[in-house]
Tab-separated table of C-alpha atoms in Angstrom:
chain	number	residue	atom	x	y	z
A	1	MET	CA	-1.446	4.792	-66.279
A	2	MET	CA	-3.776	1.926	-66.460
A	3	LYS	CA	-1.109	-0.530	-65.602
A	4	GLN	CA	-0.314	1.483	-62.447
A	5	ILE	CA	-4.138	1.485	-61.451
A	6	PHE	CA	-4.506	-2.281	-61.981
A	7	GLY	CA	-1.290	-2.953	-60.348
A	8	ARG	CA	-2.549	-1.065	-57.192
A	9	ARG	CA	-5.780	-3.030	-57.168
A	10	LYS	CA	-3.859	-6.336	-57.565
A	11	ALA	CA	-1.466	-5.253	-54.676
A	12	SER	CA	-4.556	-4.686	-52.305
A	13	LYS	CA	-5.953	-8.080	-53.018
A	14	THR	CA	-2.726	-9.863	-52.080
A	15	ALA	CA	-2.197	-7.771	-48.965
A	16	ASP	CA	-3.469	-10.424	-46.543
A	17	LYS	CA	-1.117	-12.977	-47.838
A	18	GLU	CA	1.823	-10.770	-47.519
A	19	LEU	CA	0.873	-10.017	-44.014
A	20	VAL	CA	0.741	-13.683	-43.019
A	21	GLY	CA	3.918	-14.628	-44.893
A	22	GLY	CA	5.755	-11.681	-43.361
A	23	ARG	CA	6.751	-10.239	-46.711
A	24	ARG	CA	5.103	-6.862	-46.413
A	25	HIS	CA	7.502	-4.093	-47.461
A	26	ALA	CA	6.802	-1.931	-44.211
A	27	VAL	CA	7.779	-4.801	-42.027
A	28	LEU	CA	10.942	-5.507	-43.812
A	29	ASN	CA	11.801	-1.766	-43.626
A	30	GLN	CA	11.310	-2.082	-39.803
A	31	GLN	CA	13.548	-5.031	-39.521
A	32	SER	CA	16.340	-3.091	-41.356
A	33	GLY	CA	15.848	0.016	-39.099
A	34	SER	CA	14.026	2.133	-41.574
A	35	GLY	CA	12.162	5.021	-39.602
A	36	ASP	CA	9.344	5.428	-42.160
A	37	ALA	CA	8.004	1.950	-42.004
A	38	ASP	CA	4.313	1.920	-41.355
A	39	LEU	CA	2.372	-0.952	-39.608
A	40	SER	CA	-0.830	1.055	-39.316
A	41	GLY	CA	-2.201	-1.155	-41.966
A	42	GLN	CA	-2.100	-4.202	-39.524
A	43	GLN	CA	-4.951	-4.831	-37.157
A	44	GLN	CA	-6.105	-1.385	-35.945
A	45	VAL	CA	-7.383	-0.269	-32.437
A	46	LEU	CA	-11.149	0.236	-31.895
A	47	SER	CA	-10.561	3.171	-29.606
A	48	GLY	CA	-7.250	4.766	-28.815
A	49	THR	CA	-5.974	5.024	-25.242
A	50	GLY	CA	-4.435	8.447	-25.565
A	51	HIS	CA	-1.511	7.457	-23.317
A	52	THR	CA	2.068	7.277	-24.272
A	53	TYR	CA	4.089	4.306	-23.481
A	54	GLY	CA	7.630	5.142	-23.722
A	55	SER	CA	9.954	7.773	-24.886
A	56	GLY	CA	12.112	5.722	-27.425
A	57	ASN	CA	11.836	5.521	-31.055
A	58	ARG	CA	8.362	4.388	-32.197
A	59	MET	CA	9.612	2.280	-35.061
A	60	GLY	CA	6.446	3.048	-37.065
A	61	PHE	CA	3.844	1.659	-34.380
A	62	GLN	CA	0.740	3.830	-34.540
A	63	GLU	CA	-2.741	3.548	-33.213
A	64	SER	CA	-5.843	4.439	-35.386
A	65	ARG	CA	-9.461	3.516	-35.661
A	66	ILE	CA	-11.456	1.416	-38.005
A	67	ASN	CA	-15.022	1.095	-39.017
A	68	ASP	CA	-16.972	-1.281	-36.909
A	69	ALA	CA	-18.577	-2.894	-40.073
A	70	LEU	CA	-15.063	-3.988	-41.232
A	71	PHE	CA	-13.918	-5.023	-37.930
A	72	SER	CA	-14.635	-8.817	-38.164
A	73	SER	CA	-12.958	-9.110	-41.532
A	74	TYR	CA	-9.699	-7.431	-40.238
A	75	PHE	CA	-9.643	-9.393	-36.932
A	76	ARG	CA	-8.979	-13.061	-37.802
A	77	THR	CA	-6.866	-16.073	-36.601
A	78	LEU	CA	-3.329	-15.968	-37.892
A	79	PRO	CA	-0.787	-18.814	-38.098
A	80	SER	CA	0.923	-19.870	-35.096
A	81	ILE	CA	4.406	-18.403	-34.622
A	82	LYS	CA	5.745	-21.951	-34.164
A	83	ASP	CA	4.520	-22.933	-37.558
A	84	VAL	CA	6.306	-20.235	-39.669
A	85	PRO	CA	10.056	-20.263	-40.569
A	86	ASN	CA	12.459	-18.702	-38.255
A	87	THR	CA	12.924	-15.802	-40.712
A	88	GLU	CA	9.182	-14.899	-40.465
A	89	LYS	CA	8.668	-15.329	-36.768
A	90	GLN	CA	9.486	-11.827	-35.807
A	91	ASN	CA	7.374	-10.340	-38.590
A	92	LEU	CA	4.313	-12.467	-37.354
A	93	LEU	CA	4.957	-11.575	-33.843
A	94	ILE	CA	4.794	-7.976	-34.653
A	95	ILE	CA	1.590	-8.317	-36.403
A	96	LYS	CA	0.145	-10.144	-33.524
A	97	LEU	CA	1.194	-7.528	-31.068
A	98	ASN	CA	-0.485	-4.904	-33.108
A	99	MET	CA	-3.533	-7.030	-33.437
A	100	CYS	CA	-3.642	-7.346	-29.535
A	101	CYS	CA	-3.678	-3.574	-29.184
A	102	THR	CA	-7.491	-3.794	-29.931
A	103	LEU	CA	-9.774	-2.906	-27.055
A	104	PHE	CA	-12.999	-4.576	-26.323
A	105	ASP	CA	-16.152	-3.684	-24.213
A	106	PHE	CA	-16.086	-6.515	-21.574
A	107	SER	CA	-19.155	-5.101	-19.814
A	108	ASP	CA	-21.254	-6.733	-22.644
A	109	PRO	CA	-20.260	-10.571	-22.660
A	110	THR	CA	-22.303	-11.054	-25.817
A	111	LYS	CA	-20.408	-8.721	-27.929
A	112	ASN	CA	-17.428	-9.665	-30.184
A	113	ILE	CA	-17.231	-13.168	-28.777
A	114	LYS	CA	-15.183	-14.540	-31.594
A	115	GLU	CA	-12.783	-11.644	-31.678
A	116	LYS	CA	-12.321	-11.717	-27.899
A	117	LYS	CA	-11.438	-15.546	-28.030
A	118	ILE	CA	-8.954	-14.879	-30.927
A	119	LYS	CA	-7.298	-12.089	-28.896
A	120	MET	CA	-6.939	-14.270	-25.772
A	121	GLU	CA	-5.486	-17.125	-27.854
A	122	THR	CA	-3.058	-14.572	-29.437
A	123	LEU	CA	-2.132	-13.247	-25.968
A	124	MET	CA	-1.421	-16.786	-24.794
A	125	GLU	CA	0.767	-17.471	-27.873
A	126	ILE	CA	2.767	-14.203	-27.229
A	127	LEU	CA	3.203	-15.239	-23.689
A	128	ASP	CA	4.631	-18.599	-24.604
A	129	TYR	CA	6.903	-16.774	-27.040
A	130	VAL	CA	8.342	-14.662	-24.190
A	131	LYS	CA	8.669	-17.555	-21.885
A	132	THR	CA	10.599	-19.691	-24.158
A	133	ALA	CA	12.866	-17.107	-25.862
A	134	ASN	CA	16.461	-18.057	-25.974
A	135	THR	CA	17.884	-15.036	-27.724
A	136	LYS	CA	17.904	-11.279	-26.711
A	137	PHE	CA	14.713	-9.354	-27.685
A	138	PRO	CA	15.363	-6.834	-30.501
A	139	GLU	CA	14.250	-3.342	-30.051
A	140	ILE	CA	11.188	-3.695	-32.301
A	141	VAL	CA	9.805	-6.543	-30.260
A	142	VAL	CA	10.527	-4.678	-26.998
A	143	GLU	CA	8.620	-1.665	-28.286
A	144	GLY	CA	5.854	-3.942	-29.703
A	145	ILE	CA	5.505	-5.657	-26.314
A	146	THR	CA	5.468	-2.363	-24.287
A	147	LYS	CA	3.178	-0.727	-26.692
A	148	MET	CA	0.688	-3.702	-26.654
A	149	ILE	CA	0.853	-3.744	-22.716
A	150	SER	CA	0.299	0.066	-22.397
A	151	ALA	CA	-2.697	-0.107	-24.765
A	152	ASN	CA	-4.302	-2.878	-22.635
A	153	LEU	CA	-3.476	-1.878	-19.058
A	154	PHE	CA	-3.262	1.830	-18.946
A	155	ARG	CA	-6.865	2.794	-18.662
A	156	THR	CA	-9.153	4.798	-16.574
A	157	LEU	CA	-10.321	2.715	-13.619
A	158	VAL	CA	-14.019	1.927	-13.408
A	159	ILE	CA	-14.250	3.403	-9.971
A	160	PRO	CA	-14.067	7.152	-9.616
A	161	PRO	CA	-11.210	8.817	-7.832
A	162	ARG	CA	-11.329	8.295	-4.243
A	163	GLU	CA	-10.684	12.030	-3.445
A	164	LYS	CA	-14.511	12.683	-4.168
A	165	LYS	CA	-15.536	10.284	-1.333
A	166	VAL	CA	-13.382	11.632	1.416
A	167	LEU	CA	-16.400	12.895	3.442
A	168	GLN	CA	-18.763	10.030	2.714
A	169	ALA	CA	-19.433	7.521	5.445
A	170	PHE	CA	-18.381	4.195	3.915
A	171	ASP	CA	-16.048	1.608	4.896
A	172	LEU	CA	-13.375	0.029	2.455
A	173	GLU	CA	-13.509	-3.234	4.396
A	174	GLU	CA	-17.393	-3.591	4.212
A	175	ASP	CA	-17.760	-2.428	0.673
A	176	GLU	CA	-17.856	-5.333	-1.919
A	177	PRO	CA	-14.599	-5.246	-3.967
A	178	LEU	CA	-15.038	-4.655	-7.736
A	179	MET	CA	-13.996	-7.656	-9.921
A	180	ASP	CA	-12.904	-6.339	-13.499
A	181	PRO	CA	-14.960	-8.155	-16.097
A	182	ALA	CA	-11.985	-7.762	-18.522
A	183	TRP	CA	-9.733	-9.780	-16.217
A	184	PRO	CA	-9.721	-13.044	-18.521
A	185	HIS	CA	-7.520	-10.930	-20.849
A	186	LEU	CA	-5.893	-8.516	-18.461
A	187	HIS	CA	-4.397	-11.279	-16.460
A	188	ILE	CA	-2.478	-12.784	-19.586
A	189	VAL	CA	-1.359	-9.337	-20.306
A	190	TYR	CA	0.025	-8.975	-16.667
A	191	GLU	CA	1.519	-12.419	-16.766
A	192	LEU	CA	3.235	-11.363	-20.129
A	193	LEU	CA	4.547	-8.149	-18.519
A	194	LEU	CA	5.848	-9.953	-15.467
A	195	ASN	CA	7.785	-12.528	-17.607
A	196	PHE	CA	9.066	-9.829	-20.048
A	197	VAL	CA	10.542	-7.882	-17.169
A	198	GLN	CA	12.161	-10.763	-15.333
A	199	SER	CA	13.316	-12.598	-18.560
A	200	THR	CA	17.128	-12.950	-19.031
A	201	GLU	CA	16.466	-12.110	-22.639
A	202	THR	CA	15.358	-8.595	-21.875
A	203	ASP	CA	18.202	-6.096	-22.051
A	204	ALA	CA	17.556	-3.555	-19.292
A	205	LYS	CA	19.485	-0.781	-21.059
A	206	LEU	CA	17.295	-1.309	-24.225
A	207	ALA	CA	14.070	-1.850	-22.339
A	208	LYS	CA	14.354	1.314	-20.213
A	209	ARG	CA	13.741	3.387	-23.433
A	210	TYR	CA	10.135	2.018	-23.218
A	211	VAL	CA	9.724	1.190	-19.591
A	212	ASP	CA	10.414	4.751	-18.644
A	213	HIS	CA	9.342	7.030	-15.794
A	214	SER	CA	5.983	7.760	-17.540
A	215	PHE	CA	5.492	3.811	-17.723
A	216	ILE	CA	6.119	3.383	-14.022
A	217	LEU	CA	3.975	6.224	-12.998
A	218	ARG	CA	1.012	4.720	-15.000
A	219	LEU	CA	1.589	1.398	-13.181
A	220	LEU	CA	1.495	3.210	-9.912
A	221	GLU	CA	-1.951	4.830	-10.850
A	222	LEU	CA	-3.340	1.283	-11.331
A	223	PHE	CA	-2.735	0.374	-7.713
A	224	ASP	CA	-5.959	2.061	-6.806
A	225	SER	CA	-7.743	-0.722	-8.649
A	226	GLU	CA	-10.484	-2.504	-6.561
A	227	ASP	CA	-9.586	-5.811	-8.144
A	228	LEU	CA	-7.374	-7.631	-5.676
A	229	ARG	CA	-6.056	-9.791	-8.548
A	230	GLU	CA	-4.834	-6.815	-10.361
A	231	ARG	CA	-3.082	-5.296	-7.458
A	232	ASP	CA	-1.287	-8.580	-6.655
A	233	TYR	CA	0.130	-8.665	-10.216
A	234	LEU	CA	1.006	-4.968	-10.044
A	235	LYS	CA	2.944	-5.748	-6.822
A	236	MET	CA	4.938	-8.477	-8.345
A	237	VAL	CA	5.677	-6.422	-11.566
A	238	LEU	CA	6.820	-3.280	-9.834
A	239	HIS	CA	9.087	-5.332	-7.567
A	240	ARG	CA	10.719	-7.022	-10.543
A	241	ILE	CA	11.234	-3.548	-12.160
A	242	TYR	CA	12.801	-2.352	-9.075
A	243	GLY	CA	15.160	-5.298	-9.193
A	244	LYS	CA	16.066	-5.194	-12.796
A	245	PHE	CA	16.207	-1.423	-13.522
A	246	MET	CA	18.534	-0.273	-10.752
A	247	VAL	CA	18.754	3.222	-12.169
A	248	TYR	CA	14.973	3.683	-11.386
A	249	ARG	CA	15.176	2.800	-7.664
A	250	PRO	CA	15.346	6.305	-6.241
A	251	PHE	CA	12.530	7.483	-8.655
A	252	ILE	CA	10.256	4.444	-7.664
A	253	ARG	CA	10.761	5.173	-4.016
A	254	LYS	CA	9.973	8.776	-4.422
A	255	ALA	CA	6.934	8.064	-6.630
A	256	ILE	CA	5.569	5.608	-4.009
A	257	ASN	CA	6.221	8.288	-1.340
A	258	ASN	CA	4.224	10.737	-3.167
A	259	VAL	CA	1.310	8.361	-3.399
A	260	PHE	CA	1.441	8.013	0.425
A	261	TYR	CA	1.569	11.831	0.971
A	262	GLN	CA	-1.603	12.136	-1.206
A	263	PHE	CA	-3.317	9.361	0.803
A	264	ILE	CA	-2.124	10.658	4.263
A	265	TYR	CA	-2.855	14.463	3.831
A	266	GLU	CA	-5.580	14.675	1.177
A	267	THR	CA	-7.705	11.679	0.520
A	268	GLU	CA	-7.341	8.985	2.962
A	269	LYS	CA	-8.805	6.780	0.182
A	270	HIS	CA	-6.599	4.306	-1.741
A	271	ASN	CA	-6.941	0.620	-2.396
A	272	GLY	CA	-3.297	-0.313	-2.923
A	273	ILE	CA	-1.514	1.040	0.141
A	274	ALA	CA	-1.054	-2.504	1.463
A	275	GLU	CA	0.605	-3.830	-1.622
A	276	LEU	CA	2.879	-0.819	-1.911
A	277	LEU	CA	3.865	-1.239	1.788
A	278	GLU	CA	4.547	-4.851	1.016
A	279	ILE	CA	6.940	-3.883	-1.841
A	280	LEU	CA	8.658	-1.389	0.595
A	281	GLY	CA	8.958	-3.990	3.263
A	282	SER	CA	11.217	-5.971	0.937
A	283	ILE	CA	13.110	-2.787	-0.099
A	284	ILE	CA	13.693	-1.714	3.412
A	285	ASN	CA	14.923	-5.328	4.254
A	286	GLY	CA	17.736	-4.727	1.718
A	287	PHE	CA	18.755	-1.344	3.060
A	288	ALA	CA	22.531	-1.189	3.704
A	289	LEU	CA	23.880	0.067	7.031
A	290	PRO	CA	24.186	2.653	8.156
A	291	LEU	CA	20.880	3.893	7.055
A	292	LYS	CA	20.926	6.844	4.675
A	293	GLU	CA	19.225	10.066	5.952
A	294	GLU	CA	16.686	9.702	3.075
A	295	HIS	CA	15.493	6.441	4.523
A	296	LYS	CA	15.159	7.902	8.104
A	297	LEU	CA	13.151	10.835	6.631
A	298	PHE	CA	10.846	8.514	4.810
A	299	LEU	CA	10.255	6.820	8.126
A	300	VAL	CA	9.535	9.986	10.007
A	301	ARG	CA	7.638	11.727	7.318
A	302	THR	CA	5.660	8.897	5.697
A	303	LEU	CA	5.515	5.531	7.543
A	304	ILE	CA	4.701	6.934	11.037
A	305	PRO	CA	2.082	9.354	9.828
A	306	LEU	CA	0.268	6.442	8.067
A	307	HIS	CA	-0.807	5.448	11.490
A	308	LYS	CA	-3.314	8.350	11.537
A	309	ALA	CA	-5.577	7.043	8.790
A	310	ARG	CA	-8.962	5.685	9.811
A	311	CYS	CA	-8.697	2.662	7.476
A	312	ILE	CA	-5.437	1.561	8.858
A	313	SER	CA	-6.698	-1.938	9.314
A	314	MET	CA	-6.516	-2.396	5.607
A	315	TYR	CA	-2.794	-2.194	5.512
A	316	HIS	CA	-1.714	-2.296	9.193
A	317	ARG	CA	0.102	-5.778	8.804
A	318	GLN	CA	2.334	-4.551	6.204
A	319	LEU	CA	3.074	-1.216	7.840
A	320	SER	CA	3.888	-2.931	11.210
A	321	TYR	CA	6.374	-5.123	9.217
A	322	CYS	CA	8.065	-1.979	7.704
A	323	ILE	CA	8.286	-0.209	11.042
A	324	THR	CA	9.758	-3.300	12.793
A	325	GLN	CA	12.372	-3.570	9.998
A	326	PHE	CA	13.518	-0.086	10.682
A	327	VAL	CA	14.042	-1.044	14.466
A	328	GLU	CA	15.854	-4.075	13.566
A	329	LYS	CA	18.186	-2.140	11.204
A	330	ASP	CA	18.901	0.676	13.507
A	331	GLY	CA	17.879	0.203	17.269
A	332	LYS	CA	18.198	4.046	18.008
A	333	LEU	CA	15.154	4.542	15.914
A	334	ALA	CA	13.041	2.636	18.453
A	335	ASP	CA	12.420	5.790	20.704
A	336	THR	CA	11.445	7.933	17.629
A	337	ILE	CA	9.216	5.318	16.419
A	338	ILE	CA	7.312	4.614	19.846
A	339	ARG	CA	6.922	8.297	20.510
A	340	GLY	CA	5.485	8.849	16.947
A	341	ILE	CA	2.854	6.011	17.332
A	342	ILE	CA	1.873	7.376	20.719
A	343	LYS	CA	1.338	10.757	19.071
A	344	TYR	CA	-1.269	9.239	16.727
A	345	TRP	CA	-2.618	6.897	19.339
A	346	PRO	CA	-6.642	6.709	18.790
A	347	VAL	CA	-8.909	8.111	21.496
A	348	THR	CA	-12.308	6.636	20.609
A	349	ASN	CA	-11.420	3.869	18.021
A	350	SER	CA	-11.029	0.647	20.159
A	351	PRO	CA	-10.295	-1.778	17.232
A	352	LYS	CA	-7.502	0.575	16.060
A	353	GLU	CA	-6.123	0.684	19.756
A	354	VAL	CA	-5.926	-3.078	19.709
A	355	LEU	CA	-3.803	-2.856	16.528
A	356	PHE	CA	-1.567	-0.374	17.936
A	357	LEU	CA	-0.960	-2.410	21.146
A	358	GLY	CA	-0.006	-5.400	18.843
A	359	GLU	CA	2.385	-3.346	16.869
A	360	LEU	CA	3.940	-1.818	20.065
A	361	GLU	CA	4.555	-5.383	21.480
A	362	GLU	CA	6.600	-6.265	18.191
A	363	ILE	CA	8.498	-3.004	18.395
A	364	LEU	CA	9.309	-3.647	22.099
A	365	GLU	CA	10.329	-7.050	21.230
A	366	ALA	CA	12.931	-5.786	18.853
A	367	THR	CA	14.077	-2.946	21.027
A	368	GLN	CA	17.384	-3.145	22.864
A	369	PRO	CA	17.373	-2.540	26.679
A	370	SER	CA	19.387	0.656	26.422
A	371	GLU	CA	16.922	2.192	24.088
A	372	PHE	CA	13.989	0.910	25.902
A	373	GLN	CA	14.909	3.037	28.906
A	374	ASN	CA	14.579	6.124	26.868
A	375	CYS	CA	10.941	5.513	25.992
A	376	MET	CA	9.636	3.286	28.836
A	377	VAL	CA	7.832	6.142	30.619
A	378	PRO	CA	5.659	7.341	27.812
A	379	VAL	CA	5.016	3.742	26.643
A	380	PHE	CA	3.712	2.543	30.074
A	381	CYS	CA	1.747	5.734	30.652
A	382	GLN	CA	-0.086	4.897	27.497
A	383	VAL	CA	-0.340	1.209	28.517
A	384	ALA	CA	-1.829	2.117	31.868
A	385	ARG	CA	-4.451	4.232	30.134
A	386	CYS	CA	-5.385	1.174	28.064
A	387	PHE	CA	-5.687	-0.902	31.210
A	388	ASN	CA	-8.581	1.263	32.224
A	389	SER	CA	-10.244	1.284	28.899
A	390	SER	CA	-13.992	0.305	29.007
A	391	HIS	CA	-13.583	-1.741	26.013
A	392	PHE	CA	-12.503	-5.124	27.413
A	393	GLN	CA	-10.466	-6.072	24.251
A	394	VAL	CA	-8.255	-3.046	24.574
A	395	ALA	CA	-7.618	-3.714	28.448
A	396	GLU	CA	-7.052	-7.348	27.762
A	397	ARG	CA	-4.627	-6.652	24.885
A	398	ALA	CA	-2.583	-4.246	27.075
A	399	LEU	CA	-2.336	-6.905	29.872
A	400	PHE	CA	-1.348	-9.508	27.509
A	401	LEU	CA	2.026	-7.711	27.058
A	402	TRP	CA	3.162	-9.648	30.173
A	403	ASN	CA	2.807	-12.940	28.268
A	404	ASN	CA	5.633	-11.958	25.974
A	405	ASP	CA	8.914	-13.184	27.440
A	406	ARG	CA	10.969	-10.494	25.814
A	407	VAL	CA	8.760	-7.716	26.859
A	408	GLU	CA	8.397	-9.094	30.381
A	409	SER	CA	12.076	-9.352	30.734
A	410	LEU	CA	12.437	-5.576	29.833
A	411	ILE	CA	9.699	-4.635	32.407
A	412	ARG	CA	11.417	-6.750	35.010
A	413	GLN	CA	14.793	-4.967	34.497
A	414	ASN	CA	13.094	-1.650	34.912
A	415	SER	CA	10.327	-2.403	37.485
A	416	LYS	CA	11.397	0.483	39.711
A	417	ALA	CA	10.307	3.079	37.041
A	418	ILE	CA	7.294	1.077	35.594
A	419	LEU	CA	5.498	-0.267	38.684
A	420	PRO	CA	4.583	3.223	40.263
A	421	ILE	CA	3.022	4.201	36.660
A	422	ILE	CA	0.916	1.140	36.090
A	423	LEU	CA	0.077	0.238	39.837
A	424	PRO	CA	-2.914	2.802	40.201
A	425	ALA	CA	-4.357	1.506	36.900
A	426	LEU	CA	-4.113	-2.005	38.126
A	427	GLU	CA	-5.705	-1.233	41.460
A	428	LYS	CA	-8.521	0.656	39.633
A	429	ASN	CA	-9.244	-2.373	37.354
A	430	ILE	CA	-9.366	-4.805	40.309
A	431	ASN	CA	-11.697	-2.629	42.222
A	432	GLU	CA	-13.938	-1.037	39.456
A	433	HIS	CA	-13.687	-2.774	36.056
A	434	TRP	CA	-16.902	-4.247	34.843
A	435	ASN	CA	-15.230	-7.154	33.017
A	436	PRO	CA	-14.357	-10.206	35.224
A	437	ALA	CA	-11.514	-11.245	32.671
A	438	VAL	CA	-9.810	-7.832	32.938
A	439	GLN	CA	-10.087	-7.905	36.702
A	440	SER	CA	-8.390	-11.461	36.771
A	441	LEU	CA	-5.554	-10.456	34.481
A	442	SER	CA	-4.879	-7.204	36.370
A	443	LEU	CA	-4.708	-9.237	39.560
A	444	ASN	CA	-2.252	-11.729	38.023
A	445	VAL	CA	0.031	-8.846	36.757
A	446	GLN	CA	-0.094	-7.365	40.283
A	447	LYS	CA	0.841	-10.770	41.763
A	448	LEU	CA	3.814	-10.895	39.513
A	449	PHE	CA	5.282	-7.695	40.918
A	450	SER	CA	4.433	-8.656	44.540
A	451	ASP	CA	5.904	-12.102	44.446
A	452	ARG	CA	9.035	-11.145	42.651
A	453	GLU	CA	9.758	-7.827	44.404
A	454	PRO	CA	7.752	-7.462	47.508
A	455	GLU	CA	9.518	-4.618	49.134
A	456	LEU	CA	9.210	-2.508	45.959
A	457	PHE	CA	5.649	-3.495	45.690
A	458	ALA	CA	4.858	-2.664	49.177
A	459	GLU	CA	6.536	0.823	48.819
A	460	CYS	CA	4.524	1.557	45.660
A	461	VAL	CA	1.275	0.475	47.363
A	462	LEU	CA	2.025	2.731	50.209
A	463	LYS	CA	2.828	5.710	47.967
A	464	TYR	CA	-0.482	4.944	46.040
A	465	GLU	CA	-2.548	4.968	49.299
A	466	GLU	CA	-0.831	8.324	50.330
A	467	ASP	CA	-1.647	9.693	46.893
A	468	LYS	CA	-5.215	8.489	47.234
A	469	VAL	CA	-5.661	10.151	50.593
A	470	ARG	CA	-4.292	13.416	49.133
A	471	GLU	CA	-6.685	13.120	46.153
A	472	GLU	CA	-9.684	12.637	48.564
A	473	GLU	CA	-8.641	15.675	50.572
A	474	LEU	CA	-8.292	17.631	47.404
A	475	LYS	CA	-11.745	16.655	46.267
A	476	LEU	CA	-13.317	17.802	49.744
A	477	LYS	CA	-11.568	21.186	49.258
A	478	GLN	CA	-12.930	21.533	45.793
A	479	ALA	CA	-16.318	20.647	47.013
A	480	ALA	CA	-16.110	23.156	49.734
A	481	ALA	CA	-14.958	25.884	47.335
A	482	TRP	CA	-17.883	25.181	45.039
A	483	LYS	CA	-20.417	25.286	47.960
A	484	ARG	CA	-18.901	28.649	48.992
A	485	LEU	CA	-19.328	30.036	45.326
A	486	ASP	CA	-22.965	28.725	45.385
A	487	LYS	CA	-23.725	30.495	48.731
A	488	ILE	CA	-22.149	33.827	47.460
A	489	ALA	CA	-24.210	33.669	44.234
A	490	SER	CA	-27.408	32.753	46.092
A	491	ALA	CA	-27.076	35.743	48.526
A	492	LYS	CA	-26.358	38.353	45.677
A	493	VAL	CA	-28.954	37.044	43.069
A	494	THR	CA	-31.754	38.621	45.122
A	495	CYS	CA	-30.442	42.137	44.938
A	496	GLY	CA	-29.487	42.027	41.335
A	497	GLU	CA	-25.778	42.501	41.730
A	498	ALA	CA	-23.217	41.013	39.518
A	499	VAL	CA	-21.568	37.984	41.160
A	500	LEU	CA	-17.817	38.366	41.648
A	501	VAL	CA	-15.489	35.694	42.844
A	502	SER	CA	-13.698	36.771	46.140
A	503	PRO	CA	-9.999	37.262	45.722
A	504	THR	CA	-9.537	35.421	48.967
A	505	LEU	CA	-10.946	32.215	47.560
A	506	PRO	CA	-8.237	29.575	47.324
A	507	ARG	CA	-7.300	28.661	43.765
A	508	GLN	CA	-6.455	25.047	42.758
A	509	PRO	CA	-3.684	23.995	40.408
A	510	SER	CA	-4.746	23.694	36.773
A	511	GLY	CA	-3.317	20.186	36.485
A	512	VAL	CA	-5.694	18.656	39.169
């Protein structure tokens, strides 16, 4: 009995040497595939994340807590992986991966300075190992890497959920973006994840046990981070996952779609819409023809409704690119897209109108003449309304459509239908608009038509003048009717009788 007790004490004193040399019994068990191996005796985690990181076999990886007083003694510099024999490299890598699962409080830069430095150096060493690997990663390494990445990345974001701020009057463009104080360590973890996913030594069939649906959903949650640097890395990582794990492609598209649905119909607050659209732009570019019904539904139910959000300026460039990709893939979708954009056309938001006009120009530029004829009437009815906008930038942007050769060619081919629609708006601008630049541009557009097709122009001007005369006559009739009503009301108010409208009073059409 005494020998057993002293033997245990002696074993505890030599534990550190066994860890460094890679001769610990549990590690050897893991190498041989034993399911009861335990690495929880390695560097522990100060506070567990509570998040799962995959659904495969855990191979003995566990998270636990240690006493803060013992922290410094457990967290120490280990030998470099390059300096140990090849037979010990994997054991030491696992130990270091476990050690890097330790989480620190980066809001206090004076706390755990030494340990943070050791962790950063260890992360850099692991990153170098992944970059220079020349053999397939075994399952224990794949699990260790995904476990460490999950422990560091999958966290509650500092900013509260945006849903709580829907009714608050704040602008995402004006608010100062948050810079995560933990970024010096996080960016190494992201770089490690990026290199791990795109490495030729990572077996997709093996890795998908740990880079599973749960892992992907947690990555998508991080897209709401206010730190632009984090969102850029997430964009690259998710795109590489989409390319490497083909079986996940429908799931990723559906998961992104759900993020958009929540943004459109519930919160209208999300920091990563632009990055997600950028990923989708690349995905849409690779769609095979003819387009599947699933992709067309995504366009109608998700991309087009994204135009209604108030903060569209945050992601409009990426959205416009996705929309244009659909037009280039299938020209028949141009009519559906243009009518959808007109449906969400802003009424009082002038900067948003300028964005819509720019997007409309890009769509028209990619539209075939046969498809243009299907939508030209609603398009130029809306353009004519923009001509008369009191905001000079909206009016100017609408008139600048004639500077685009492609759009101008489409207008010229269909001038008989378009000129009668826009001529009244042009005349109103020339005679009444307060901005001289808008007046000048309107005169130039009018001159293009008069010089190119004088007969059509003269015919349209004549019709415009006739309509104007009829409108004046109608106004006189309406004024006379109101005068008559006023006279009847004045005559009856003295005797206290109820004022009734005479059935003989002419009734004007409701559309006037």
